[in-house]
Tab-separated table of N, CA and C in Angstrom:
chain	number	residue	atom	x	y	z
A	274	MET	N	37.478	72.617	30.641
A	274	MET	CA	38.358	71.511	30.974
A	274	MET	C	39.753	72.019	31.326
A	275	LYS	N	40.269	72.937	30.500
A	275	LYS	CA	41.600	73.480	30.739
A	275	LYS	C	41.634	74.218	32.076
A	276	LYS	N	40.550	74.973	32.358
A	276	LYS	CA	40.468	75.744	33.596
A	276	LYS	C	40.457	74.805	34.805
A	277	SER	N	39.678	73.711	34.729
A	277	SER	CA	39.639	72.775	35.851
A	277	SER	C	40.989	72.115	36.065
A	278	LEU	N	41.670	71.806	34.980
A	278	LEU	CA	42.993	71.198	35.089
A	278	LEU	C	43.967	72.164	35.762
A	279	LEU	N	43.915	73.437	35.395
A	279	LEU	CA	44.787	74.439	36.019
A	279	LEU	C	44.491	74.587	37.510
A	280	ILE	N	43.221	74.580	37.862
A	280	ILE	CA	42.843	74.675	39.284
A	280	ILE	C	43.360	73.445	40.028
A	281	PHE	N	43.159	72.257	39.430
A	281	PHE	CA	43.636	71.028	40.046
A	281	PHE	C	45.155	71.065	40.247
A	282	LEU	N	45.884	71.501	39.230
A	282	LEU	CA	47.344	71.587	39.336
A	282	LEU	C	47.773	72.597	40.396
A	283	ALA	N	47.065	73.710	40.493
A	283	ALA	CA	47.382	74.720	41.509
A	283	ALA	C	47.179	74.142	42.909
A	284	ILE	N	46.093	73.413	43.095
A	284	ILE	CA	45.824	72.799	44.405
A	284	ILE	C	46.883	71.743	44.709
A	285	LEU	N	47.189	70.911	43.721
A	285	LEU	CA	48.186	69.867	43.898
A	285	LEU	C	49.553	70.459	44.247
A	286	THR	N	49.948	71.502	43.556
A	286	THR	CA	51.219	72.180	43.831
A	286	THR	C	51.237	72.720	45.254
A	287	SER	N	50.135	73.300	45.671
A	287	SER	CA	50.023	73.843	47.032
A	287	SER	C	50.195	72.725	48.062
A	288	ILE	N	49.534	71.598	47.824
A	288	ILE	CA	49.622	70.471	48.758
A	288	ILE	C	51.046	69.926	48.795
A	289	VAL	N	51.643	69.726	47.636
A	289	VAL	CA	52.995	69.169	47.576
A	289	VAL	C	54.004	70.103	48.222
A	290	SER	N	53.907	71.416	47.975
A	290	SER	CA	54.874	72.337	48.573
A	290	SER	C	54.681	72.389	50.088
A	291	HIS	N	53.450	72.271	50.564
A	291	HIS	CA	53.226	72.247	52.015
A	291	HIS	C	53.807	70.964	52.599
A	292	TRP	N	53.616	69.852	51.906
A	292	TRP	CA	54.142	68.582	52.383
A	292	TRP	C	55.661	68.645	52.445
A	293	THR	N	56.285	69.235	51.442
A	293	THR	CA	57.736	69.358	51.411
A	293	THR	C	58.210	70.206	52.581
A	294	MET	N	57.532	71.335	52.805
A	294	MET	CA	57.911	72.216	53.910
A	294	MET	C	57.749	71.476	55.240
A	295	ALA	N	56.684	70.708	55.348
A	295	ALA	CA	56.425	70.007	56.601
A	295	ALA	C	57.498	68.956	56.881
A	296	GLN	N	58.216	68.520	55.863
A	296	GLN	CA	59.262	67.531	56.067
A	296	GLN	C	60.572	68.168	56.542
A	297	ASP	N	60.680	69.474	56.486
A	297	ASP	CA	61.909	70.149	56.901
A	297	ASP	C	62.171	70.008	58.395
A	298	VAL	N	61.122	70.038	59.195
A	298	VAL	CA	61.286	69.998	60.645
A	298	VAL	C	60.732	68.691	61.185
A	299	MET	N	61.533	68.052	62.024
A	299	MET	CA	61.072	66.840	62.698
A	299	MET	C	61.230	67.045	64.193
A	300	VAL	N	60.281	66.523	64.946
A	300	VAL	CA	60.355	66.586	66.402
A	300	VAL	C	60.388	65.155	66.919
A	301	GLU	N	61.335	64.891	67.805
A	301	GLU	CA	61.489	63.555	68.376
A	301	GLU	C	61.556	63.650	69.892
A	302	ASN	N	61.222	62.532	70.523
A	302	ASN	CA	61.451	62.363	71.957
A	302	ASN	C	60.855	63.496	72.799
A	303	ALA	N	59.613	63.878	72.511
A	303	ALA	CA	58.949	64.904	73.338
A	303	ALA	C	58.515	64.259	74.651
A	304	TRP	N	58.916	64.872	75.764
A	304	TRP	CA	58.528	64.337	77.064
A	304	TRP	C	58.393	65.448	78.091
A	305	ILE	N	57.634	65.156	79.114
A	305	ILE	CA	57.384	66.089	80.217
A	305	ILE	C	57.816	65.381	81.491
A	306	ARG	N	58.563	66.100	82.319
A	306	ARG	CA	59.002	65.492	83.580
A	306	ARG	C	57.818	65.375	84.538
A	307	ALA	N	57.596	64.156	85.040
A	307	ALA	CA	56.544	63.936	86.035
A	307	ALA	C	56.908	64.698	87.309
A	308	MET	N	55.969	65.484	87.801
A	308	MET	CA	56.192	66.303	88.990
A	308	MET	C	55.077	66.025	90.000
A	309	PRO	N	55.278	66.411	91.268
A	309	PRO	CA	54.221	66.211	92.265
A	309	PRO	C	52.935	66.955	91.873
A	310	PRO	N	51.776	66.453	92.313
A	310	PRO	CA	50.496	67.061	91.935
A	310	PRO	C	50.325	68.504	92.422
A	311	THR	N	51.182	68.939	93.338
A	311	THR	CA	51.099	70.323	93.833
A	311	THR	C	51.977	71.286	93.035
A	312	SER	N	52.711	70.763	92.048
A	312	SER	CA	53.616	71.611	91.262
A	312	SER	C	52.844	72.701	90.526
A	313	ARG	N	53.489	73.857	90.391
A	313	ARG	CA	52.879	74.957	89.650
A	313	ARG	C	53.370	75.013	88.215
A	314	VAL	N	54.497	74.323	87.938
A	314	VAL	CA	55.057	74.271	86.580
A	314	VAL	C	55.628	72.869	86.334
A	315	VAL	N	55.668	72.478	85.044
A	315	VAL	CA	56.344	71.240	84.649
A	315	VAL	C	57.179	71.533	83.411
A	316	PRO	N	58.394	70.971	83.354
A	316	PRO	CA	59.256	71.202	82.191
A	316	PRO	C	58.912	70.265	81.032
A	317	ILE	N	59.087	70.791	79.814
A	317	ILE	CA	58.854	70.042	78.578
A	317	ILE	C	60.164	69.988	77.808
A	318	TYR	N	60.527	68.796	77.352
A	318	TYR	CA	61.765	68.593	76.627
A	318	TYR	C	61.480	67.890	75.303
A	319	LEU	N	62.327	68.122	74.296
A	319	LEU	CA	62.192	67.463	72.999
A	319	LEU	C	63.412	67.760	72.152
A	320	THR	N	63.501	67.084	71.019
A	320	THR	CA	64.577	67.312	70.055
A	320	THR	C	63.960	67.751	68.740
A	321	MET	N	64.481	68.845	68.173
A	321	MET	CA	64.017	69.346	66.878
A	321	MET	C	65.137	69.163	65.864
A	322	LYS	N	64.806	68.577	64.714
A	322	LYS	CA	65.769	68.413	63.621
A	322	LYS	C	65.283	69.241	62.444
A	323	ASN	N	66.196	69.992	61.838
A	323	ASN	CA	65.875	70.816	60.675
A	323	ASN	C	66.590	70.224	59.467
A	324	ASN	N	65.827	69.600	58.569
A	324	ASN	CA	66.406	69.013	57.363
A	324	ASN	C	66.467	70.019	56.222
A	325	GLY	N	65.965	71.228	56.436
A	325	GLY	CA	65.900	72.240	55.393
A	325	GLY	C	67.202	72.999	55.209
A	326	ASP	N	67.211	73.848	54.199
A	326	ASP	CA	68.401	74.639	53.865
A	326	ASP	C	68.440	75.986	54.577
A	327	GLN	N	67.391	76.324	55.301
A	327	GLN	CA	67.330	77.601	56.021
A	327	GLN	C	67.194	77.337	57.516
A	328	PRO	N	67.844	78.173	58.357
A	328	PRO	CA	67.613	78.031	59.795
A	328	PRO	C	66.153	78.379	60.095
A	329	ILE	N	65.624	77.778	61.130
A	329	ILE	CA	64.253	78.089	61.544
A	329	ILE	C	64.245	78.425	63.023
A	330	LYS	N	63.137	79.014	63.458
A	330	LYS	CA	62.996	79.389	64.863
A	330	LYS	C	61.693	78.822	65.401
A	331	LEU	N	61.780	78.145	66.547
A	331	LEU	CA	60.583	77.754	67.282
A	331	LEU	C	60.087	78.998	67.987
A	332	LEU	N	58.846	79.398	67.716
A	332	LEU	CA	58.290	80.617	68.304
A	332	LEU	C	57.374	80.338	69.482
A	333	ALA	N	56.726	79.173	69.488
A	333	ALA	CA	55.763	78.890	70.557
A	333	ALA	C	55.473	77.406	70.633
A	334	ILE	N	55.068	76.977	71.828
A	334	ILE	CA	54.490	75.652	72.032
A	334	ILE	C	53.152	75.892	72.716
A	335	ASN	N	52.120	75.278	72.183
A	335	ASN	CA	50.783	75.408	72.772
A	335	ASN	C	50.243	74.039	73.123
A	336	SER	N	49.351	74.014	74.125
A	336	SER	CA	48.696	72.781	74.537
A	336	SER	C	47.358	73.130	75.171
A	337	PRO	N	46.348	72.292	74.958
A	337	PRO	CA	45.083	72.518	75.652
A	337	PRO	C	45.210	72.259	77.158
A	338	ASN	N	46.329	71.642	77.588
A	338	ASN	CA	46.517	71.294	79.000
A	338	ASN	C	47.080	72.424	79.857
A	339	GLY	N	47.532	73.526	79.223
A	339	GLY	CA	48.072	74.639	80.003
A	339	GLY	C	48.840	75.601	79.120
A	340	ARG	N	49.280	76.710	79.732
A	340	ARG	CA	50.071	77.718	79.019
A	340	ARG	C	51.534	77.302	79.067
A	341	ILE	N	52.248	77.517	77.942
A	341	ILE	CA	53.649	77.103	77.861
A	341	ILE	C	54.512	78.288	77.451
A	342	GLU	N	55.582	78.499	78.203
A	342	GLU	CA	56.588	79.509	77.857
A	342	GLU	C	57.859	78.796	77.430
A	343	LEU	N	58.620	79.428	76.540
A	343	LEU	CA	59.936	78.924	76.151
A	343	LEU	C	60.957	79.494	77.131
A	344	HIS	N	61.851	78.657	77.640
A	344	HIS	CA	62.848	79.082	78.626
A	344	HIS	C	64.222	78.557	78.263
A	345	GLN	N	65.225	79.169	78.876
A	345	GLN	CA	66.598	78.688	78.785
A	345	GLN	C	67.196	78.742	80.181
A	346	THR	N	67.932	77.702	80.549
A	346	THR	CA	68.650	77.699	81.815
A	346	THR	C	70.028	78.288	81.559
A	347	VAL	N	70.382	79.325	82.315
A	347	VAL	CA	71.684	79.977	82.155
A	347	VAL	C	72.339	80.157	83.521
A	348	MET	N	73.661	80.153	83.518
A	348	MET	CA	74.424	80.416	84.731
A	348	MET	C	74.707	81.917	84.776
A	349	LYS	N	74.275	82.570	85.858
A	349	LYS	CA	74.522	84.003	85.991
A	349	LYS	C	74.943	84.292	87.421
A	350	ASP	N	76.108	84.889	87.569
A	350	ASP	CA	76.656	85.196	88.888
A	350	ASP	C	76.702	83.957	89.785
A	351	GLY	N	77.075	82.813	89.190
A	351	GLY	CA	77.218	81.589	89.960
A	351	GLY	C	75.899	80.907	90.307
A	352	VAL	N	74.794	81.402	89.766
A	352	VAL	CA	73.479	80.829	90.076
A	352	VAL	C	72.799	80.397	88.776
A	353	MET	N	72.240	79.181	88.770
A	353	MET	CA	71.472	78.725	87.611
A	353	MET	C	70.108	79.407	87.638
A	354	ARG	N	69.749	80.026	86.511
A	354	ARG	CA	68.457	80.699	86.409
A	354	ARG	C	67.742	80.252	85.141
A	355	MET	N	66.409	80.224	85.231
A	355	MET	CA	65.599	79.972	84.044
A	355	MET	C	65.088	81.316	83.556
A	356	THR	N	65.406	81.637	82.313
A	356	THR	CA	64.949	82.908	81.766
A	356	THR	C	64.086	82.649	80.533
A	357	PRO	N	62.976	83.389	80.404
A	357	PRO	CA	62.135	83.240	79.215
A	357	PRO	C	62.897	83.684	77.962
A	358	VAL	N	62.630	83.010	76.846
A	358	VAL	CA	63.201	83.398	75.550
A	358	VAL	C	62.048	83.525	74.548
A	359	GLN	N	62.253	84.346	73.521
A	359	GLN	CA	61.221	84.571	72.508
A	359	GLN	C	61.226	83.510	71.421
A	360	LYS	N	62.384	82.848	71.235
A	360	LYS	CA	62.513	81.870	70.152
A	360	LYS	C	63.655	80.922	70.477
A	361	ILE	N	63.638	79.771	69.808
A	361	ILE	CA	64.725	78.807	69.922
A	361	ILE	C	65.136	78.440	68.497
A	362	MET	N	66.397	78.703	68.155
A	362	MET	CA	66.919	78.482	66.800
A	362	MET	C	67.215	76.999	66.541
A	363	VAL	N	66.978	76.605	65.280
A	363	VAL	CA	67.408	75.287	64.805
A	363	VAL	C	68.124	75.554	63.487
A	364	ASP	N	69.446	75.353	63.475
A	364	ASP	CA	70.245	75.622	62.276
A	364	ASP	C	69.820	74.732	61.120
A	365	SER	N	70.086	75.192	59.887
A	365	SER	CA	69.807	74.359	58.722
A	365	SER	C	70.656	73.096	58.823
A	366	LYS	N	70.052	71.966	58.486
A	366	LYS	CA	70.705	70.647	58.565
A	366	LYS	C	71.216	70.348	59.973
A	367	GLY	N	70.597	70.994	60.986
A	367	GLY	CA	71.062	70.806	62.354
A	367	GLY	C	69.956	70.335	63.271
A	368	LYS	N	70.304	70.195	64.548
A	368	LYS	CA	69.291	69.839	65.527
A	368	LYS	C	69.514	70.617	66.798
A	369	THR	N	68.424	70.859	67.500
A	369	THR	CA	68.465	71.571	68.768
A	369	THR	C	67.762	70.723	69.809
A	370	LEU	N	68.447	70.500	70.915
A	370	LEU	CA	67.871	69.748	72.026
A	370	LEU	C	67.239	70.709	73.018
A	371	MET	N	66.025	70.408	73.389
A	371	MET	CA	65.418	71.072	74.538
A	371	MET	C	65.521	70.026	75.638
A	372	ALA	N	66.463	70.246	76.579
A	372	ALA	CA	66.821	69.223	77.546
A	372	ALA	C	67.117	69.863	78.898
A	373	PRO	N	67.121	69.058	79.968
A	373	PRO	CA	67.455	69.604	81.288
A	373	PRO	C	68.777	70.367	81.248
A	374	GLY	N	68.802	71.533	81.849
A	374	GLY	CA	70.000	72.355	81.897
A	374	GLY	C	70.163	73.278	80.704
A	375	GLY	N	69.224	73.268	79.770
A	375	GLY	CA	69.317	74.109	78.573
A	375	GLY	C	67.964	74.698	78.221
A	376	TYR	N	67.650	74.696	76.930
A	376	TYR	CA	66.337	75.157	76.485
A	376	TYR	C	65.267	74.165	76.934
A	377	HIS	N	64.074	74.673	77.214
A	377	HIS	CA	62.948	73.820	77.575
A	377	HIS	C	61.660	74.635	77.502
A	378	GLY	N	60.555	73.928	77.504
A	378	GLY	CA	59.269	74.582	77.651
A	378	GLY	C	58.868	74.503	79.112
A	379	MET	N	58.081	75.466	79.574
A	379	MET	CA	57.606	75.442	80.951
A	379	MET	C	56.086	75.585	80.919
A	380	MET	N	55.396	74.485	81.270
A	380	MET	CA	53.923	74.500	81.275
A	380	MET	C	53.424	74.930	82.647
A	381	MET	N	52.408	75.803	82.619
A	381	MET	CA	51.798	76.312	83.858
A	381	MET	C	50.314	76.549	83.616
A	382	ASN	N	49.620	77.050	84.613
A	382	ASN	CA	48.176	77.335	84.504
A	382	ASN	C	47.443	76.126	83.923
A	383	PHE	N	47.607	74.996	84.572
A	383	PHE	CA	47.069	73.726	84.080
A	383	PHE	C	45.548	73.759	83.965
A	384	THR	N	45.035	73.265	82.852
A	384	THR	CA	43.586	73.210	82.643
A	384	THR	C	43.006	71.880	83.112
A	385	GLN	N	43.863	70.848	83.211
A	385	GLN	CA	43.395	69.517	83.600
A	385	GLN	C	44.252	68.949	84.725
A	386	GLY	N	44.779	69.826	85.571
A	386	GLY	CA	45.641	69.381	86.654
A	386	GLY	C	47.053	69.113	86.154
A	387	VAL	N	47.952	68.877	87.090
A	387	VAL	CA	49.351	68.588	86.749
A	387	VAL	C	49.394	67.236	86.029
A	388	PRO	N	50.037	67.177	84.847
A	388	PRO	CA	50.126	65.888	84.142
A	388	PRO	C	50.837	64.854	85.019
A	389	THR	N	50.351	63.613	84.999
A	389	THR	CA	50.942	62.577	85.845
A	389	THR	C	51.642	61.524	84.994
A	390	LYS	N	52.577	60.821	85.630
A	390	LYS	CA	53.368	59.793	84.953
A	390	LYS	C	52.440	58.844	84.208
A	391	GLY	N	52.780	58.586	82.944
A	391	GLY	CA	51.968	57.711	82.116
A	391	GLY	C	51.017	58.465	81.194
A	392	ASP	N	50.753	59.747	81.495
A	392	ASP	CA	49.902	60.566	80.626
A	392	ASP	C	50.620	60.882	79.318
A	393	SER	N	49.848	61.265	78.320
A	393	SER	CA	50.376	61.838	77.079
A	393	SER	C	49.713	63.186	76.903
A	394	VAL	N	50.515	64.208	76.621
A	394	VAL	CA	50.010	65.572	76.519
A	394	VAL	C	50.205	66.072	75.091
A	395	PRO	N	49.127	66.567	74.439
A	395	PRO	CA	49.273	67.089	73.078
A	395	PRO	C	49.975	68.453	73.083
A	396	LEU	N	50.927	68.602	72.155
A	396	LEU	CA	51.650	69.859	71.994
A	396	LEU	C	51.574	70.286	70.532
A	397	THR	N	51.496	71.590	70.296
A	397	THR	CA	51.590	72.129	68.942
A	397	THR	C	52.751	73.113	68.921
A	398	LEU	N	53.752	72.829	68.094
A	398	LEU	CA	54.923	73.697	67.963
A	398	LEU	C	54.720	74.605	66.756
A	399	THR	N	54.971	75.898	66.936
A	399	THR	CA	54.809	76.880	65.863
A	399	THR	C	56.177	77.455	65.517
A	400	PHE	N	56.506	77.407	64.211
A	400	PHE	CA	57.798	77.882	63.732
A	400	PHE	C	57.634	79.155	62.904
A	401	ASN	N	58.729	79.888	62.740
A	401	ASN	CA	58.691	81.171	62.023
A	401	ASN	C	58.362	81.023	60.544
A	402	ASN	N	58.486	79.828	59.982
A	402	ASN	CA	58.135	79.631	58.571
A	402	ASN	C	56.643	79.326	58.394
A	403	GLY	N	55.879	79.434	59.489
A	403	GLY	CA	54.445	79.188	59.424
A	403	GLY	C	54.068	77.748	59.706
A	404	GLU	N	55.051	76.879	59.780
A	404	GLU	CA	54.791	75.467	60.027
A	404	GLU	C	54.343	75.239	61.466
A	405	LYS	N	53.370	74.349	61.616
A	405	LYS	CA	52.911	73.924	62.942
A	405	LYS	C	53.005	72.408	62.991
A	406	LEU	N	53.647	71.894	64.022
A	406	LEU	CA	53.771	70.448	64.190
A	406	LEU	C	53.045	70.032	65.454
A	407	LYS	N	52.268	68.968	65.336
A	407	LYS	CA	51.570	68.424	66.502
A	407	LYS	C	52.304	67.162	66.949
A	408	VAL	N	52.602	67.099	68.240
A	408	VAL	CA	53.269	65.932	68.812
A	408	VAL	C	52.621	65.586	70.145
A	409	MET	N	52.836	64.363	70.574
A	409	MET	CA	52.386	63.937	71.898
A	409	MET	C	53.620	63.797	72.783
A	410	ALA	N	53.545	64.379	73.966
A	410	ALA	CA	54.654	64.298	74.921
A	410	ALA	C	54.280	63.318	76.032
A	411	ALA	N	55.138	62.326	76.238
A	411	ALA	CA	54.923	61.345	77.305
A	411	ALA	C	55.363	61.957	78.631
A	412	VAL	N	54.590	61.716	79.676
A	412	VAL	CA	54.957	62.190	81.013
A	412	VAL	C	55.701	61.052	81.704
A	413	LYS	N	56.966	61.312	82.080
A	413	LYS	CA	57.792	60.287	82.707
A	413	LYS	C	58.774	60.935	83.676
A	414	MET	N	59.431	60.104	84.466
A	414	MET	CA	60.342	60.617	85.494
A	414	MET	C	61.609	61.211	84.892
A	415	ASN	N	62.152	60.530	83.851
A	415	ASN	CA	63.347	61.045	83.208
A	415	ASN	C	63.411	60.526	81.782
A	416	ASN	N	64.334	61.036	81.012
A	416	ASN	CA	64.420	60.730	79.587
A	416	ASN	C	64.791	59.278	79.308
A	417	ASP	N	65.462	58.623	80.233
A	417	ASP	CA	65.919	57.252	79.992
A	417	ASP	C	64.854	56.215	80.330
A	418	GLU	N	63.766	56.646	80.940
A	418	GLU	CA	62.772	55.724	81.477
A	418	GLU	C	62.235	54.730	80.450
A	419	ASP	N	61.957	55.196	79.236
A	419	ASP	CA	61.364	54.311	78.235
A	419	ASP	C	62.390	53.680	77.305
A	420	MET	N	63.667	53.875	77.568
A	420	MET	CA	64.690	53.392	76.641
A	420	MET	C	65.002	51.903	76.851
A	421	HIS	N	64.683	51.347	77.990
A	421	HIS	CA	64.917	49.930	78.297
A	421	HIS	C	66.373	49.524	78.018
A	422	HIS	N	67.268	50.465	78.192
A	422	HIS	CA	68.702	50.228	78.076
A	422	HIS	C	69.121	49.723	76.711
A	423	HIS	N	68.426	50.110	75.663
A	423	HIS	CA	68.871	49.787	74.300
A	423	HIS	C	69.742	50.931	73.826
A	424	HIS	N	70.953	50.623	73.467
A	424	HIS	CA	71.881	51.650	73.002
A	424	HIS	C	72.328	51.304	71.598
A	425	HIS	N	72.414	52.310	70.749
A	425	HIS	CA	72.900	52.119	69.393
A	425	HIS	C	74.282	52.752	69.286
A	426	HIS	N	75.249	51.974	68.856
A	426	HIS	CA	76.626	52.477	68.764
A	426	HIS	C	77.001	52.687	67.331
């Protein structure tokens, strides 16, 4: 009886600590820009919030719909360039936007064709703390499309 109780408590502790860790990172507003069906790449944008006490790093985004690289848009010699990055930092108690003109994901090698407006694409984000978050990204023309002009002041 004592042994079963200890095993149960060990499992419960494992579940609770995983649940707590999973609450550290939140992903909001994941979306993919709708592009023409002949496009070879589509950008992925989202907001990551870190409620934890340690900074974290986004290491990868995966999807069954295609291969995704992490990129950053930078100005170099007067020209905007997209350069691959190995990670995207999210400070403790902070948030990082993956948005046009900055960090973003770049999906290519589509397995089901170029995502079209109105689609939802599954994404799995992998962080350096071992956490994996699954989100659905809406395919739309721009970030304001689904906001219906509701603003919170």
